[in-house]
Short mmCIF file of C-alpha atoms in Angstrom, two decimals:
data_model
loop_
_atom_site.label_atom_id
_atom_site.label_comp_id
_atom_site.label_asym_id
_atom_site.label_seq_id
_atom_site.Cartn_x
_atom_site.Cartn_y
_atom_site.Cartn_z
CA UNK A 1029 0.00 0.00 0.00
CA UNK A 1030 1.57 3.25 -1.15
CA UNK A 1031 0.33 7.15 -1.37
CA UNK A 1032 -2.70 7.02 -3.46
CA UNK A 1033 -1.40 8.87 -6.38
CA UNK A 1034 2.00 7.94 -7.74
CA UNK A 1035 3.02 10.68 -10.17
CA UNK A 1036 5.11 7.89 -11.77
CA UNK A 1037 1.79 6.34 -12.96
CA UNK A 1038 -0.09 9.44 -13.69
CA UNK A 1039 3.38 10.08 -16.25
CA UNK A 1040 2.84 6.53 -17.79
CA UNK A 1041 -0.57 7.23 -18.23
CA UNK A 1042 -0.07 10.24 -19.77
CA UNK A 1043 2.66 9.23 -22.25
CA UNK A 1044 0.16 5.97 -23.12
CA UNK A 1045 2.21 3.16 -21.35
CA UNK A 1046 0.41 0.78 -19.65
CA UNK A 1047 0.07 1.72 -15.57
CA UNK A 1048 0.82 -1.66 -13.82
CA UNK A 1049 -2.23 -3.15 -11.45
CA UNK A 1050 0.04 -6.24 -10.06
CA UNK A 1051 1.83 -8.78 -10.32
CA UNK A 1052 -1.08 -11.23 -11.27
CA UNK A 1053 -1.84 -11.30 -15.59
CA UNK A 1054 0.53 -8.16 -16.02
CA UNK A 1055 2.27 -7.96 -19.30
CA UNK A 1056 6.21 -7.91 -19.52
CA UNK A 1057 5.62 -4.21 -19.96
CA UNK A 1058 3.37 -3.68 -17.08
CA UNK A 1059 6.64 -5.66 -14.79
CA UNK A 1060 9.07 -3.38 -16.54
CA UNK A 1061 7.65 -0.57 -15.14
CA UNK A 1062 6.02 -1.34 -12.14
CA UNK A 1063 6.45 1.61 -9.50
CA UNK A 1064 8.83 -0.30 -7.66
CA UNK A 1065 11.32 -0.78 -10.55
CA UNK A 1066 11.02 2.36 -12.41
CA UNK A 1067 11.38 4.64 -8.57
CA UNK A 1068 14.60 2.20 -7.96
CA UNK A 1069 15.40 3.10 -11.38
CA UNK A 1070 15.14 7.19 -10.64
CA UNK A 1071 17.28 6.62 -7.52
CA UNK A 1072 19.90 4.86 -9.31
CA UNK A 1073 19.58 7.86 -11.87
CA UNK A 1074 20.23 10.36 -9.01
CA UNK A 1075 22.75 8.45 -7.20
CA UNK A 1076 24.73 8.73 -10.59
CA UNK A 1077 24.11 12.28 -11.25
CA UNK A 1078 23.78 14.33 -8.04
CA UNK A 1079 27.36 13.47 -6.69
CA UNK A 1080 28.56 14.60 -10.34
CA UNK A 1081 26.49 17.85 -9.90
CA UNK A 1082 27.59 18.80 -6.60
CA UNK A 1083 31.55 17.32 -6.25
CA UNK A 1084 32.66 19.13 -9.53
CA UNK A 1085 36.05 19.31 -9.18
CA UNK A 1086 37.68 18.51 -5.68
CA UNK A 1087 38.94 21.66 -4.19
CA UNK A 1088 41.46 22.10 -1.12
CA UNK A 1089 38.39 24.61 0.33
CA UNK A 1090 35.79 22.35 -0.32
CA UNK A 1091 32.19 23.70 -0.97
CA UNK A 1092 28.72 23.14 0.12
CA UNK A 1093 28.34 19.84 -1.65
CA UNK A 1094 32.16 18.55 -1.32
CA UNK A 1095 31.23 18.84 2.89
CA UNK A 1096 28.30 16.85 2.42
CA UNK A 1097 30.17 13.60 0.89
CA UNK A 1098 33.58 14.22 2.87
CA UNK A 1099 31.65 14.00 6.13
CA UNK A 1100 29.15 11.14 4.64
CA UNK A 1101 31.93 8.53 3.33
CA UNK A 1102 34.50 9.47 6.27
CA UNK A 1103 31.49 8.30 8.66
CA UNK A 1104 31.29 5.40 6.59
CA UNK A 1105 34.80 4.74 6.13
CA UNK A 1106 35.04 4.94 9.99
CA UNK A 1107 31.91 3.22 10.69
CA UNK A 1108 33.46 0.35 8.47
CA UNK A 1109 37.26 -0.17 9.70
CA UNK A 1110 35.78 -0.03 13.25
CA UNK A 1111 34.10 -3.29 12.55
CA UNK A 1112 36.01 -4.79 9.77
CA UNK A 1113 39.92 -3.00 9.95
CA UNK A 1114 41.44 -1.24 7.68
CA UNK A 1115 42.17 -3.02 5.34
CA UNK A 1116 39.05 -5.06 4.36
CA UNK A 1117 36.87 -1.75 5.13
CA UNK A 1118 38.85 -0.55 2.25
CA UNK A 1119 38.21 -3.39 -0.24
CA UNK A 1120 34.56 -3.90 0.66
CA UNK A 1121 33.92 -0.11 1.34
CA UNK A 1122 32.64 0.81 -2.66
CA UNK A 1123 29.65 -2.46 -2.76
CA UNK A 1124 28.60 -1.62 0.91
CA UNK A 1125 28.52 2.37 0.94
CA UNK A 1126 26.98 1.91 -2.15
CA UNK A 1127 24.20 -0.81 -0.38
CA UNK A 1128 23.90 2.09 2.41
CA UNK A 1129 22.92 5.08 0.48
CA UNK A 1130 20.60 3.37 -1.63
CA UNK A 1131 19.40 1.73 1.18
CA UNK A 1132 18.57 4.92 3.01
CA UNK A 1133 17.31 7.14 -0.04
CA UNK A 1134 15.06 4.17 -1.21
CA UNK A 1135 13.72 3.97 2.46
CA UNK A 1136 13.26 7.81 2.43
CA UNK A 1137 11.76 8.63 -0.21
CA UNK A 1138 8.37 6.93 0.54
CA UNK A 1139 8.24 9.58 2.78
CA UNK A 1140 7.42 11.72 0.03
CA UNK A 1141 3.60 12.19 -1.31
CA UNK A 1142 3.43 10.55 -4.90
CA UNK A 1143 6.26 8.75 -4.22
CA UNK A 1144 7.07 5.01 -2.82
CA UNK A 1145 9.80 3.22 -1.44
CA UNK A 1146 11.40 0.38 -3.72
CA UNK A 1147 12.06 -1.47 -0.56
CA UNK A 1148 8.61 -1.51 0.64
CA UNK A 1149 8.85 -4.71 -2.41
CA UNK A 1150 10.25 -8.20 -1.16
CA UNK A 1151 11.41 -8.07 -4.93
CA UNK A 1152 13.81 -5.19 -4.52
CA UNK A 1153 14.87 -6.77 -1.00
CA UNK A 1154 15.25 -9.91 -1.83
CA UNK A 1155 17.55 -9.24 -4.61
CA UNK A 1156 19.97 -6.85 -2.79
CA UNK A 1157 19.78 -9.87 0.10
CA UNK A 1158 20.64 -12.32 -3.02
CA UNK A 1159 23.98 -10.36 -3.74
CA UNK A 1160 24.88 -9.63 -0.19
CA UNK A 1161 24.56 -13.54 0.26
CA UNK A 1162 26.44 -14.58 -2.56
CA UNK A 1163 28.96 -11.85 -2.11
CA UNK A 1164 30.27 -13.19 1.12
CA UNK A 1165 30.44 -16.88 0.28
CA UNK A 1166 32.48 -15.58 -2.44
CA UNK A 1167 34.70 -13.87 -0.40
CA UNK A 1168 35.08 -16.80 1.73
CA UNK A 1169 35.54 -19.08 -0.61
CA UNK A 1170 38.38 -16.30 -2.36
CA UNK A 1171 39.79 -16.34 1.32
CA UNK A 1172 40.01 -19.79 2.37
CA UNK A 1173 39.67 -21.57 -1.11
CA UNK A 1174 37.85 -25.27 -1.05
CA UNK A 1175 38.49 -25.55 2.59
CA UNK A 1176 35.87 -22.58 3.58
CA UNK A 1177 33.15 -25.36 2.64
CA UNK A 1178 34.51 -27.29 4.80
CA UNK A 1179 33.35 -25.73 7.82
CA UNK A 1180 30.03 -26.74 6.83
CA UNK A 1181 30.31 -30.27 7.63
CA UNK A 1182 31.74 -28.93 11.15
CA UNK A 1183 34.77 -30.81 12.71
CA UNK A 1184 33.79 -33.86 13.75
CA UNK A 1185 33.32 -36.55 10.70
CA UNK A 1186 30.62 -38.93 12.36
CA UNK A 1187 28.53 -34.95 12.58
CA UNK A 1188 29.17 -34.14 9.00
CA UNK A 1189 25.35 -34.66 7.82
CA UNK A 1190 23.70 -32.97 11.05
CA UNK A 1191 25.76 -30.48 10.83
CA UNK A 1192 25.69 -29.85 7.14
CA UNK A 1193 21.74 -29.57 7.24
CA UNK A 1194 22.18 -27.02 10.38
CA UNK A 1195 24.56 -24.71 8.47
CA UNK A 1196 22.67 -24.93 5.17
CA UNK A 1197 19.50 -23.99 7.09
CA UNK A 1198 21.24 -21.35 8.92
CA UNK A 1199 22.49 -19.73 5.36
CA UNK A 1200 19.10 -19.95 3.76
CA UNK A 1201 17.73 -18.36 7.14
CA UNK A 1202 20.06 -15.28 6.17
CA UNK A 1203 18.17 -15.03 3.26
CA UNK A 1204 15.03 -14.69 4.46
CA UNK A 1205 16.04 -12.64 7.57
CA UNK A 1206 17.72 -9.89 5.77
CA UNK A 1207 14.92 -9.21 3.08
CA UNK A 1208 11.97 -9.49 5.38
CA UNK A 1209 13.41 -7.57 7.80
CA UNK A 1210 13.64 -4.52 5.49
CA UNK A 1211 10.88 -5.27 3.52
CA UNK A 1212 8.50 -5.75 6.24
CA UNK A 1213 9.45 -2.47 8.46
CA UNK A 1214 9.40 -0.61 5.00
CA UNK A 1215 6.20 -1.83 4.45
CA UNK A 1216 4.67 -1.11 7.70
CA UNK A 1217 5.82 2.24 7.42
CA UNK A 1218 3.96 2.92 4.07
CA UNK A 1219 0.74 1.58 4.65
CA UNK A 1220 0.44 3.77 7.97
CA UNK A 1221 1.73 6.36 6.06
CA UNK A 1222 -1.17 5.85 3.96
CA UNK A 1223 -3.78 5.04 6.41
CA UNK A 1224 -2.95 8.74 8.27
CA UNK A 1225 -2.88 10.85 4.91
CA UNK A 1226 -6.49 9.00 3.74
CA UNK A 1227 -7.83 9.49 7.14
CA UNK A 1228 -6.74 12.99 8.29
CA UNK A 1229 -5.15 14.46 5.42
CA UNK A 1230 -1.54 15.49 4.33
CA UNK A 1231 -1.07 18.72 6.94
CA UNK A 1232 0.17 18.20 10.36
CA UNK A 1233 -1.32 14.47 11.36
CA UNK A 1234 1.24 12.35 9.37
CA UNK A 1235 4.10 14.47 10.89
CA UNK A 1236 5.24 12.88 14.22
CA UNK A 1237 4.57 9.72 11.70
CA UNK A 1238 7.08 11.77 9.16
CA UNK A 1239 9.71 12.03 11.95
CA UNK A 1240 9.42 8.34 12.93
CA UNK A 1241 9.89 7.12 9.35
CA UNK A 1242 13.18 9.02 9.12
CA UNK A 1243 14.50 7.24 12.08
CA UNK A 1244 13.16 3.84 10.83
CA UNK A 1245 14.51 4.43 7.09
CA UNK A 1246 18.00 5.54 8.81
CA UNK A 1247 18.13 2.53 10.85
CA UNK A 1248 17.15 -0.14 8.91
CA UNK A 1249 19.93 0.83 6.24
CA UNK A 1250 21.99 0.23 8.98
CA UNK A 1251 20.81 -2.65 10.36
CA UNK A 1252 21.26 -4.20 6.14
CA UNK A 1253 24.90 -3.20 5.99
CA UNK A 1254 25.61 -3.86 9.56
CA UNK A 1255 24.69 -7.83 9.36
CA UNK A 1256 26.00 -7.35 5.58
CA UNK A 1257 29.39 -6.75 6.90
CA UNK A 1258 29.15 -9.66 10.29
CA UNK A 1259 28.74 -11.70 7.23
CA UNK A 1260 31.21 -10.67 5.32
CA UNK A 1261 33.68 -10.99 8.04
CA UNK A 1262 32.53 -14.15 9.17
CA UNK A 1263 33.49 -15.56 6.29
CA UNK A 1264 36.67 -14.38 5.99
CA UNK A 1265 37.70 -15.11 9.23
CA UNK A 1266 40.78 -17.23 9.65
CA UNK A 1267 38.60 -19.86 11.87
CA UNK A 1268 37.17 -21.15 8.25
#
């Protein structure tokens, strides 16, 4: 449940493309640009072209919009070497900034009337889970080579099958974890969102609502690259 308009489907209307009703008998073209997909699209469009717009050229005295993303990937950068060191904050730092930011804007913008969050769609949070998931086995596997599948069958031979099925239950519990997680507090958010804007109008009601949603948007990008990165680690710990 979103806002009740989306200007995204008032502009498909408008141009003549067909405005997607769900996922049940819609065409390939009705998918392609379902509201979920073509918003993640515009924030993947803004991501690429706001940064350009406001970093320029990097100056010594840094401006207005050099401040902004100094201060935003240092707090990052820090955020990650705290919990990962140096060194891996730095190779892992571009896919998991880039997981936060989206993360947070996609989360945020729902906030907006006419607008909807792309992660308020298991879709959209079950793929980002997807990569995060097969990102770190890769890493482990990169780290450790053939033995970091070993740990899987734990150390004890006679074990190997119990233990197999806990582990591969435990990894496919990641999966669902980390998308419903997001998708579900996303999703909560909108549809009171919605219930408070139907019920007593877009003024001053939704705005201790507003507030709240910021907080829950902020924190539940952090709580998707937090475990993001315990799994990362995990993996490339030296105990595999």
């Amino acid at each position: 449940m979103e806002h009740p308009i989306l200007f995204i489907s008032v502009i498909l209307d408008w141009i003549g493309l067909p405005v997607p009703h769900g996922p049940i008998g819609a065409t390939f073209l009705e998918k392609l640009t379902a509201p979920y997909l073509t918003y993640s699209w515009m924030l993947m469009a803004f991501l690429f072209v706001v940064p350009k717009l406001t970093l320029g050229k990097l100056e010594l005295v840094p401006g207005t919009g050099q401040n902004f993303w100094e201060a935003l990937i240092g707090g990052l950068m820090d955020f990650f070497t705290e919990h990962m060191g140096r060194e891996k904050a730095r190779a892992l730092f571009p896919v998991l900034a880039t997981f936060f930011i989206y993360i947070a804007l996609a989360n945020m913008i729902g906030l907006l009337p006419g607008f909807m969050s792309p992660t308020s769609s298991l879709n959209i949070t079950l793929a980002m889970t997807l990569i995060v998931w097969s990102f770190h086995h890769y890493l482990g596997f990169r780290e450790h080579g053939w033995k970091y599948y070993k740990h899987f069958t734990g150390p004890i031979p006679v074990m190997a099958p119990f233990m197999f099925v806990l582990e591969l239950i435990g990894n496919l519990a990641r999966l669902v974890s980390l998308s419903m997680r997001l998708f579900g507090n996303i999703l909560a958010k909108e549809i009171l969102l919605g219930v408070l804007f139907m019920l007593a109008g877009a003024v001053f009601a939704p705005l201790p609502i507003l507030c709240l949603g910021v907080l829950v948007s902020l924190i539940q990008a952090i709580v998707f690259v937090l475990l993001s990165v315990i799994y990362c680690v995990g993996a490339m710990e030296h105990a595999h």
